[in-house]
PDB file of C-alpha atoms and ligand atoms in Angstrom:
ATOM      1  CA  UNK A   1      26.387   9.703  -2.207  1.00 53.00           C
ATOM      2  CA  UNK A   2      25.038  10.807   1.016  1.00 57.00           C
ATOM      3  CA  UNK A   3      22.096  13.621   0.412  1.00 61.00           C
ATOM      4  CA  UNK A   4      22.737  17.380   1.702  1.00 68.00           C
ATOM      5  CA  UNK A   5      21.017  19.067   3.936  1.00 77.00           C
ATOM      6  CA  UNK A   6      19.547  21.461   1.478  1.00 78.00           C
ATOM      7  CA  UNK A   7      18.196  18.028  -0.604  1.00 77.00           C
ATOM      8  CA  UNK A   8      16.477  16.641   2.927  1.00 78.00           C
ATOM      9  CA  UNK A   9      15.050  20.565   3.229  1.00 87.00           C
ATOM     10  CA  UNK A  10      13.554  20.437  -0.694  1.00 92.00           C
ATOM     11  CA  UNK A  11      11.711  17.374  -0.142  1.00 95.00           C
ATOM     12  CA  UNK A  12      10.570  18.057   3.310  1.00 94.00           C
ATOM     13  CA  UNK A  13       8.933  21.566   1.780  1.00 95.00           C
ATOM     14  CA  UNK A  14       7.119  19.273  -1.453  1.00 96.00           C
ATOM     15  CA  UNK A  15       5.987  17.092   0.690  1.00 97.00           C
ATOM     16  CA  UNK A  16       4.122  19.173   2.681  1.00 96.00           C
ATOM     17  CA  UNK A  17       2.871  20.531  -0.306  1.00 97.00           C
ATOM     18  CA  UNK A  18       1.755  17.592  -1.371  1.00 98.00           C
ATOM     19  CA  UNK A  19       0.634  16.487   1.683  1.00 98.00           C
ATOM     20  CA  UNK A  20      -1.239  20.112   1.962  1.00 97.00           C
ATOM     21  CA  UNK A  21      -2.909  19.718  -1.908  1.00 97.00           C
ATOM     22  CA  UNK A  22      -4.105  15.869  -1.032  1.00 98.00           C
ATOM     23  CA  UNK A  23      -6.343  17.517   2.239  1.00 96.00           C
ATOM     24  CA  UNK A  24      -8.615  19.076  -0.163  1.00 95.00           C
ATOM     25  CA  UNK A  25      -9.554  15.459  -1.262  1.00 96.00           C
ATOM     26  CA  UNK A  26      -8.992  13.049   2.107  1.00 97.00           C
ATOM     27  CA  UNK A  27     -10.819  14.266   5.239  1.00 97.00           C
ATOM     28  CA  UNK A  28      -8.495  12.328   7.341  1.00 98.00           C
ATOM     29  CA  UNK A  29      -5.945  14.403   9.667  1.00 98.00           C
ATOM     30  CA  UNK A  30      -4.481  11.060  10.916  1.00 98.00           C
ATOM     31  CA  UNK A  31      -3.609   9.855   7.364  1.00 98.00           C
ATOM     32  CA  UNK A  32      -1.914  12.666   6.144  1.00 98.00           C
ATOM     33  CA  UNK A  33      -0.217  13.717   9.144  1.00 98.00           C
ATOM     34  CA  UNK A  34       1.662   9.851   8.626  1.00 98.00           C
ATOM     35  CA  UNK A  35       2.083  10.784   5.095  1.00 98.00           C
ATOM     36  CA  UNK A  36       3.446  14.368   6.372  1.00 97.00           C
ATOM     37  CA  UNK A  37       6.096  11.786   7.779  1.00 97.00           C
ATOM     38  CA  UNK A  38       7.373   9.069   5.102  1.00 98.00           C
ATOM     39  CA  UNK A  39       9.747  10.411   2.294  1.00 97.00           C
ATOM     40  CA  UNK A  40       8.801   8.870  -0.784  1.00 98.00           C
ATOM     41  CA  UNK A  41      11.751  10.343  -2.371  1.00 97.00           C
ATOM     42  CA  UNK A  42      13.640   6.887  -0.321  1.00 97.00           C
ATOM     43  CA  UNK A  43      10.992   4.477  -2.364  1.00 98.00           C
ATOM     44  CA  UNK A  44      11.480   5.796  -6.078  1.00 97.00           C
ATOM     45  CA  UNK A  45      14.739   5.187  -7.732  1.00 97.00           C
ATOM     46  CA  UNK A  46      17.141   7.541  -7.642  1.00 96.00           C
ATOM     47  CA  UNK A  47      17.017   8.910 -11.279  1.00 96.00           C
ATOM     48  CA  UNK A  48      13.670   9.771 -10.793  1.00 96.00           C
ATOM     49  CA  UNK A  49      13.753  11.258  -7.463  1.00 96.00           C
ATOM     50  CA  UNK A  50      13.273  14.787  -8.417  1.00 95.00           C
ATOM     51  CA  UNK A  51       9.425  13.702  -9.109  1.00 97.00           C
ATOM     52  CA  UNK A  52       9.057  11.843  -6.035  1.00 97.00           C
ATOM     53  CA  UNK A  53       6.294  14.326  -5.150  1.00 97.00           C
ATOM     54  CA  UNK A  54       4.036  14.867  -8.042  1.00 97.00           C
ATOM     55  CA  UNK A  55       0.915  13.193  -7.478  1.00 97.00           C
ATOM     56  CA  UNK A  56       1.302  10.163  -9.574  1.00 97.00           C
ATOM     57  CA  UNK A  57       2.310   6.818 -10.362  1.00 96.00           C
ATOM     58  CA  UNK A  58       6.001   6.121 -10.830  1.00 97.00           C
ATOM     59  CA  UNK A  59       7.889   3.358 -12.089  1.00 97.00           C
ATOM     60  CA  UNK A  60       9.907   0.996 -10.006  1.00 96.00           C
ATOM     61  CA  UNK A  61      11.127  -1.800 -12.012  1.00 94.00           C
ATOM     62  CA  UNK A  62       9.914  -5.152 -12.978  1.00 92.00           C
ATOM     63  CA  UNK A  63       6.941  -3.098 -14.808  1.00 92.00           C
ATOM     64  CA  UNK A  64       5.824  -2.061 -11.945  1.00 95.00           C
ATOM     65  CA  UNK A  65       4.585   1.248  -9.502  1.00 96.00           C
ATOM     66  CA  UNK A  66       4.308   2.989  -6.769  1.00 97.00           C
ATOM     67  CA  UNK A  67       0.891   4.502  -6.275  1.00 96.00           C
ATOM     68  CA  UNK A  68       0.101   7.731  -6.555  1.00 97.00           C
ATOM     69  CA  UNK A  69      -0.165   9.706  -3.506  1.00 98.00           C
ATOM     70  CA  UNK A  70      -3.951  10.609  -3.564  1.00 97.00           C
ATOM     71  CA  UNK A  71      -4.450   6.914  -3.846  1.00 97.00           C
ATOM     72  CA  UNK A  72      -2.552   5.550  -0.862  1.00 98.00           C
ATOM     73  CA  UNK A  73      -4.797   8.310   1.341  1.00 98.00           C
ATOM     74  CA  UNK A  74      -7.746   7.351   0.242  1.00 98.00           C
ATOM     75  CA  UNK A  75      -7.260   3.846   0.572  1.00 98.00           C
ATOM     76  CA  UNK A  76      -6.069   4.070   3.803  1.00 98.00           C
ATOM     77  CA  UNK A  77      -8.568   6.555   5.035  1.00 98.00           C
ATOM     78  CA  UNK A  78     -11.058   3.904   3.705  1.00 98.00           C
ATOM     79  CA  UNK A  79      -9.819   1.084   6.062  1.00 98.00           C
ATOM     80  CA  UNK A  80     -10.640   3.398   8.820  1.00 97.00           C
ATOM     81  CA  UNK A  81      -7.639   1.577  10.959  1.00 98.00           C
ATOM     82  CA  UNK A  82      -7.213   1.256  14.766  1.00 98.00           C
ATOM     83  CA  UNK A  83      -3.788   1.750  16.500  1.00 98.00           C
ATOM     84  CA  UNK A  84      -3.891  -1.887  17.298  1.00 98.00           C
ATOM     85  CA  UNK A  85      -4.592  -3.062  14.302  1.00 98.00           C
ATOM     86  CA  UNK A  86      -2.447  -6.265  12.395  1.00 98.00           C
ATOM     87  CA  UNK A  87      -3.278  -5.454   8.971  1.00 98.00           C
ATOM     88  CA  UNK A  88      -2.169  -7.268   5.483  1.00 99.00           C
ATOM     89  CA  UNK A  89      -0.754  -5.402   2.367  1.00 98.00           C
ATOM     90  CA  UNK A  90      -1.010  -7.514  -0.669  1.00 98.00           C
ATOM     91  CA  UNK A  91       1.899  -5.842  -2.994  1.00 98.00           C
ATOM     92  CA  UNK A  92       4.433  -4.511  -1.332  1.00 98.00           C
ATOM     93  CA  UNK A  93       6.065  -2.838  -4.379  1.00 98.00           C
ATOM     94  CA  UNK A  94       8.148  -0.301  -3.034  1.00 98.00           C
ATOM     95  CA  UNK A  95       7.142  -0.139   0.565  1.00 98.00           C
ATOM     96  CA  UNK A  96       5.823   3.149   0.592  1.00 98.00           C
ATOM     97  CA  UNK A  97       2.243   2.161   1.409  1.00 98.00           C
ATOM     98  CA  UNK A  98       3.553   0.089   3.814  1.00 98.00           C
ATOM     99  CA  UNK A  99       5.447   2.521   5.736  1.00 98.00           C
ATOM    100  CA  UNK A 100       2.100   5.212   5.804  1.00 98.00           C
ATOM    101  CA  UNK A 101       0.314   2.292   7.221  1.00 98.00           C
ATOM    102  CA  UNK A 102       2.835   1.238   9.655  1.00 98.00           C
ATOM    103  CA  UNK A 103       2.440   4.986  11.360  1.00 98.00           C
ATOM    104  CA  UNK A 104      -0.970   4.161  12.359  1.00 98.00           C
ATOM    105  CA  UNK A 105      -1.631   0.761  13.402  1.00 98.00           C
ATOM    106  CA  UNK A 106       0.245  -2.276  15.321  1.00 98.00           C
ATOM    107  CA  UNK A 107       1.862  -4.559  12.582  1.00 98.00           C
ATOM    108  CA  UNK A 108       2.340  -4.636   9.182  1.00 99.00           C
ATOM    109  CA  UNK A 109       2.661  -7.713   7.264  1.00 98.00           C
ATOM    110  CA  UNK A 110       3.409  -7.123   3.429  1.00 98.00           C
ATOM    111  CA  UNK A 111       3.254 -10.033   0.681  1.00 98.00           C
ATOM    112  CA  UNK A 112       5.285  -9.165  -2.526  1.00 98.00           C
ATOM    113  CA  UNK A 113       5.421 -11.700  -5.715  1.00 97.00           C
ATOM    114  CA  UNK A 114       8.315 -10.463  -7.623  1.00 97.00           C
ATOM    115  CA  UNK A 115      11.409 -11.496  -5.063  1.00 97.00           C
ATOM    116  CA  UNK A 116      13.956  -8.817  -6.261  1.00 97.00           C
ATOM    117  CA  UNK A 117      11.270  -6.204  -5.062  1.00 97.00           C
ATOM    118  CA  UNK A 118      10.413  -8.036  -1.798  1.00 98.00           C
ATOM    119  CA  UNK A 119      14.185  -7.804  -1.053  1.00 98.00           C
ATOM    120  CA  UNK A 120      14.495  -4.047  -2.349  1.00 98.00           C
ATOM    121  CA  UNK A 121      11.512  -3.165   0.486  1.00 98.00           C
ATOM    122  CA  UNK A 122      12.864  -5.648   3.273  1.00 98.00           C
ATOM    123  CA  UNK A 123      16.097  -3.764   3.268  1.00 98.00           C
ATOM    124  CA  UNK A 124      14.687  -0.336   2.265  1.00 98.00           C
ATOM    125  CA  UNK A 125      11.663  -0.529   5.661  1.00 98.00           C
ATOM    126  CA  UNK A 126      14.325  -1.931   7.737  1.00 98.00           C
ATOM    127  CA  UNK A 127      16.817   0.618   6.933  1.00 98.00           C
ATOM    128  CA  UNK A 128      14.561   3.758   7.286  1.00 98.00           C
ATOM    129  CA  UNK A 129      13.279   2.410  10.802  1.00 98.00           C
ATOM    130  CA  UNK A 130      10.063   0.935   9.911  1.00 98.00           C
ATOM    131  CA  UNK A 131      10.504  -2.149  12.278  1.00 98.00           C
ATOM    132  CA  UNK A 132       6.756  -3.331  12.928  1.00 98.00           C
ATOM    133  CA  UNK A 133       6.826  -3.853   9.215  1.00 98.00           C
ATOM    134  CA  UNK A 134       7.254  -7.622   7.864  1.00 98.00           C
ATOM    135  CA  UNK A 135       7.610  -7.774   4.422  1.00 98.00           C
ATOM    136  CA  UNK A 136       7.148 -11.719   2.943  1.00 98.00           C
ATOM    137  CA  UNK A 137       7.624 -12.883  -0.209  1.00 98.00           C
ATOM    138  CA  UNK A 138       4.329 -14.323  -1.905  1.00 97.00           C
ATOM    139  CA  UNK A 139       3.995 -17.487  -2.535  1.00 93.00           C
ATOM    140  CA  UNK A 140       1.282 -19.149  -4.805  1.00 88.00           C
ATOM    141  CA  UNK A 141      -1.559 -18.793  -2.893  1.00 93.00           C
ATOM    142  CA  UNK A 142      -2.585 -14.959  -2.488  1.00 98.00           C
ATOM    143  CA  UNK A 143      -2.490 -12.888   0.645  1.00 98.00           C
ATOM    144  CA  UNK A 144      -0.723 -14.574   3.476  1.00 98.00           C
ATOM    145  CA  UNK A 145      -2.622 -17.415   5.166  1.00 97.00           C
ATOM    146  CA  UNK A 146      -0.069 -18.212   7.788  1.00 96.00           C
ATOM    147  CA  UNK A 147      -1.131 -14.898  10.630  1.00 98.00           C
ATOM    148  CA  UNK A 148      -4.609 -14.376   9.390  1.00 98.00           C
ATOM    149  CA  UNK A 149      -7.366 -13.266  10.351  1.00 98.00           C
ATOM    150  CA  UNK A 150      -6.376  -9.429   9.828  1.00 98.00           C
ATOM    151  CA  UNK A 151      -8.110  -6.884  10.973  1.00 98.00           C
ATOM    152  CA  UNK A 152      -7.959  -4.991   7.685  1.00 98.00           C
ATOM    153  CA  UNK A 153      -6.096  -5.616   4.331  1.00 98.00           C
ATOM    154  CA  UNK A 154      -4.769  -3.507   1.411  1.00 98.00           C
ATOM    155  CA  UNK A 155      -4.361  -4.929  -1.877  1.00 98.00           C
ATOM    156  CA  UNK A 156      -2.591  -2.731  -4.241  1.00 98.00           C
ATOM    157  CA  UNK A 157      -3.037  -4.608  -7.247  1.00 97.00           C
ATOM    158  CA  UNK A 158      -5.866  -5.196  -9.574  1.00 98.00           C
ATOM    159  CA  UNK A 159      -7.838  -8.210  -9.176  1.00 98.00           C
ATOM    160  CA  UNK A 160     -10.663  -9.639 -11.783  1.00 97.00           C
ATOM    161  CA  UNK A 161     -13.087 -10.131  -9.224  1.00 97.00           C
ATOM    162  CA  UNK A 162     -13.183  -9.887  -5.420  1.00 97.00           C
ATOM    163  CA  UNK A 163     -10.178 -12.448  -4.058  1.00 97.00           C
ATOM    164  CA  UNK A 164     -12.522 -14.664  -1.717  1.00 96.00           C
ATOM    165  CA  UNK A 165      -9.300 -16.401  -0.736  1.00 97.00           C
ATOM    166  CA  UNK A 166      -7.956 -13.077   0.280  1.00 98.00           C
ATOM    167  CA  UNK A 167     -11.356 -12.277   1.874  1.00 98.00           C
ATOM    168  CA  UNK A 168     -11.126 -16.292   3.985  1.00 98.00           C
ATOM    169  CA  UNK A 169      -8.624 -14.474   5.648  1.00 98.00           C
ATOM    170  CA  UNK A 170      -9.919 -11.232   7.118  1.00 98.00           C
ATOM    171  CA  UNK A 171     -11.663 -11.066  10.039  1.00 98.00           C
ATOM    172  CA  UNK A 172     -15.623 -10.656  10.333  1.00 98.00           C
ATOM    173  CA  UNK A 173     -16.192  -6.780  10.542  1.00 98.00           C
ATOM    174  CA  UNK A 174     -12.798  -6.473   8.794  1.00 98.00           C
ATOM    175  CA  UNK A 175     -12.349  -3.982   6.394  1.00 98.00           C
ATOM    176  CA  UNK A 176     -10.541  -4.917   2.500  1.00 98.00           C
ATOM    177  CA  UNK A 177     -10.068  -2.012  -0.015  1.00 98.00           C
ATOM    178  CA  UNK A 178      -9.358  -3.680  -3.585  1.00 98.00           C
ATOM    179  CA  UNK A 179      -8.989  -2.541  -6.928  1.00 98.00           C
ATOM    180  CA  UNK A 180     -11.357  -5.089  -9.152  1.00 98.00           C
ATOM    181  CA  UNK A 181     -12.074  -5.088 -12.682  1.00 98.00           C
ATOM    182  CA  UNK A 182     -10.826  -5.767 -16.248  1.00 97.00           C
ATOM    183  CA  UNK A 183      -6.626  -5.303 -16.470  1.00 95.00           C
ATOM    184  CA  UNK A 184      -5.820  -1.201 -16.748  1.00 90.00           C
ATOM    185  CA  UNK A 185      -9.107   0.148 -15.746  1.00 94.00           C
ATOM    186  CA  UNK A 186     -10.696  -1.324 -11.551  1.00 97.00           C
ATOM    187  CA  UNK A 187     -13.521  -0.065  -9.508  1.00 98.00           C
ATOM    188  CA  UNK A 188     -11.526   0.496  -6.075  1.00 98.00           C
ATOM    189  CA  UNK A 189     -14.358  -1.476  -3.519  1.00 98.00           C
ATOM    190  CA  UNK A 190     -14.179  -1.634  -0.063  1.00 98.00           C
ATOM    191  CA  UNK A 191     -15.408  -4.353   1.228  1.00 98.00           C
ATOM    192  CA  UNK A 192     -16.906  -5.001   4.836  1.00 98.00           C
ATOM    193  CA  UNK A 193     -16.655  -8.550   5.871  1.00 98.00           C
ATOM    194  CA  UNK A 194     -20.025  -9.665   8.140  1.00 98.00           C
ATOM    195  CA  UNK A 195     -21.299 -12.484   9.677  1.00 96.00           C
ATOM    196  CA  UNK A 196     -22.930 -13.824   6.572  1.00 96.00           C
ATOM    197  CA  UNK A 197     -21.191 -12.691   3.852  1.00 96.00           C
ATOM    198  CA  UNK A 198     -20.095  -9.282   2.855  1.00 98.00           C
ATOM    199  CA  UNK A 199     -21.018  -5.627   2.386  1.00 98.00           C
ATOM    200  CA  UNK A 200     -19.300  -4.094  -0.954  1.00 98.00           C
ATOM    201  CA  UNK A 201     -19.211   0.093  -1.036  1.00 98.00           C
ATOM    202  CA  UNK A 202     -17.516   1.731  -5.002  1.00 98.00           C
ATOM    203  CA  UNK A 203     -15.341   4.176  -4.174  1.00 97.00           C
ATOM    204  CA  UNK A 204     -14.711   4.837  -7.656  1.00 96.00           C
ATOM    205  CA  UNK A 205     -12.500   4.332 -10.759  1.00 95.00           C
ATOM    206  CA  UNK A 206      -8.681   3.732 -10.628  1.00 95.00           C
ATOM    207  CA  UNK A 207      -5.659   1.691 -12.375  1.00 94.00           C
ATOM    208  CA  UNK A 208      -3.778  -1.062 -10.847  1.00 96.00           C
ATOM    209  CA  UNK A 209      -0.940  -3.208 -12.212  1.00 95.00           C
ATOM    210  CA  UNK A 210      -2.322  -6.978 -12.362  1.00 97.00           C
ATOM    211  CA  UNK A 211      -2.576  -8.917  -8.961  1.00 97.00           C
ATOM    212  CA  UNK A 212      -1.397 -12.014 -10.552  1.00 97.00           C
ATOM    213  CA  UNK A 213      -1.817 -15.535  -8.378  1.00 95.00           C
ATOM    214  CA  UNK A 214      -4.366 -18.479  -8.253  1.00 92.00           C
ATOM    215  CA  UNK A 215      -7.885 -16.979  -8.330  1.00 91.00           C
ATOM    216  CA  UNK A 216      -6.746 -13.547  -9.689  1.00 96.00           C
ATOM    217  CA  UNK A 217      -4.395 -12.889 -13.088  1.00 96.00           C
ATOM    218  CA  UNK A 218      -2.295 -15.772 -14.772  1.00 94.00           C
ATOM    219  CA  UNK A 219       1.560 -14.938 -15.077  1.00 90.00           C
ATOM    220  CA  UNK A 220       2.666 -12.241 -17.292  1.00 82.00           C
ATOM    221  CA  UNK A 221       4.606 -13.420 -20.725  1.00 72.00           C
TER     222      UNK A 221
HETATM  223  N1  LIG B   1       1.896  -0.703  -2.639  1.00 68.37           N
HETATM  224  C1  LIG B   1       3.032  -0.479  -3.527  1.00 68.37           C
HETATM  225  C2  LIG B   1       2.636  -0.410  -4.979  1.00 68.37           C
HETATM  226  C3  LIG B   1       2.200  -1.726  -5.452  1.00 68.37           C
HETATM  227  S1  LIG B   1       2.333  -2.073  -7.168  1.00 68.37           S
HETATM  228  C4  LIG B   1       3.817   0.730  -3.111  1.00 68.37           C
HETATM  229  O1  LIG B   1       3.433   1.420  -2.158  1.00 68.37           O
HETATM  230  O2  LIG B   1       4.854   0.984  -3.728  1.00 68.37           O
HETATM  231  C5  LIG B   1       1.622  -3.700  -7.056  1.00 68.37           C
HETATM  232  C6  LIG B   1       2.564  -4.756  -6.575  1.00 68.37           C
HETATM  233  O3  LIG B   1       1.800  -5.945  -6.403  1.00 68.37           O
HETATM  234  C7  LIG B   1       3.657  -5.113  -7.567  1.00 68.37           C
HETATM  235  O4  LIG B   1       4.900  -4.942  -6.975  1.00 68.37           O
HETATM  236  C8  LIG B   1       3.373  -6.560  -7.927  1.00 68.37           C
HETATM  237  O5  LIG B   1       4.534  -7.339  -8.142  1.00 68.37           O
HETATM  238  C9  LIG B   1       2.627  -7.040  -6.698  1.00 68.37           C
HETATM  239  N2  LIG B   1       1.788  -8.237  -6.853  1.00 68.37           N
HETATM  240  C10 LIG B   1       1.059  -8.633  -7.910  1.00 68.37           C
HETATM  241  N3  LIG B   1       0.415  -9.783  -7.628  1.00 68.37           N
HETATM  242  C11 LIG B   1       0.741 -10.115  -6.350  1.00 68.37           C
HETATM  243  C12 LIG B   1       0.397 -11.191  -5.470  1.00 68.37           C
HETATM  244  N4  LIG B   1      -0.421 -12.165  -5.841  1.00 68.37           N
HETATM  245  N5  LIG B   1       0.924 -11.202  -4.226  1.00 68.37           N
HETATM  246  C13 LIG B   1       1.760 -10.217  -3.826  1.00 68.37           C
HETATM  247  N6  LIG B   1       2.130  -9.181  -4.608  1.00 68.37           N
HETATM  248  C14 LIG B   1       1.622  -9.114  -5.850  1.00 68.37           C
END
């Protein structure tokens, strides 16, 4: 059913007053003015749309989420992107991240492991307009060897420990933001890649579902 005007006007006033709640917390006028632009009420399903902006997780099948608001800006503030940027989103999810990013830098590539969701976001990015997205579906090696080195990558899953195959493929002065730590409870690190090694910053506590791969968490069930 196509959505009314009146729908399109609802969601364009709680955004903004989302948007308008998350500046108290994220210094960052170029973030939110691209999160000022994505409706997240196209990446939840539809029976939950009505919550689309309250600033939290919500459920997207296969177990798992799309982040909450607050999270997405301060991760991407973190990365501190360029407009030329190529940068790498370890799971995709729902796309939403994606999209946010895709406002502010060159190229987007995206790396999803559950294929039902890859598809979902292919069609949903494509659809919507978000064409210097690519969204790939993950194979087992994590992150997505094949275009690297990024300038920056997102991973929006929890990992054990710092990926180092996910940091092999970021360029030196790159920037990573990662959730790492035991499964329902991460430290969110960013992590500056230098010429001998790397620089780790805390940016605090959050909650991740599992990145799941070689060198990160076995295979559900
Ligand atoms: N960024 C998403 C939310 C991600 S939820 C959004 O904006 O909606 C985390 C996602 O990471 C899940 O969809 C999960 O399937 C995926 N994932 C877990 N391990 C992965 C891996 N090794 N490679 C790619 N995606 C992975």
């Amino acid at each position: 059913m196509p959505r009314r005007d009146e729908d399109t006007d609802r969601f364009t006033v709680a955004r903004a007053d989302l948007v308008g709640s998350l500046s108290q917390r994220v210094n960052d006028e170029r973030v939110l003015a691209a999160m000022r632009r994505v409706p997240r009420e196209e990446f939840v399903p539809a029976n939950i749309v009505s919550d689309a902006y309250l600033n939290i997780a919500l459920p997207i099948g296969d177990g798992q989420t799309i982040s909450q608001p607050l999270i997405v800006a301060q991760m991407t503030s973190s990365l501190q992107t360029r407009p030329g940027d190529r940068i790498l989103e370890v799971g995709t999810g729902s796309g939403y991240q994606a999209a946010v990013l895709s406002l502010l830098v060159h190229e987007v590539i995206t790396v999803e492991r559950i294929p039902g969701l890859t598809e979902e976001a292919r069609t949903r990015l494509s659809r919507l307009g978000y064409h210097n997205v690519r969204v790939e579906q993950a194979v087992e090696e994590l992150g997505w060897p094949e275009d690297a080195p990024y300038d920056g990558m997102l991973v929006t899953a929890g990992a054990p420990e710092l990926p180092l195959a996910l940091l092999e493929q970021l360029r030196v002065h790159g920037r990573m933001v990662v959730p790492t730590g035991p499964l329902g409870m991460q430290d969110l690190l960013l992590v500056t890649k230098t010429d001998t090694g790397h620089e780790t910053k805390n940016l605090g506590a959050c909650a991740f579902v599992p990145l799941v791969g070689r060198g990160a968490w076995p295979t559900p069930g």
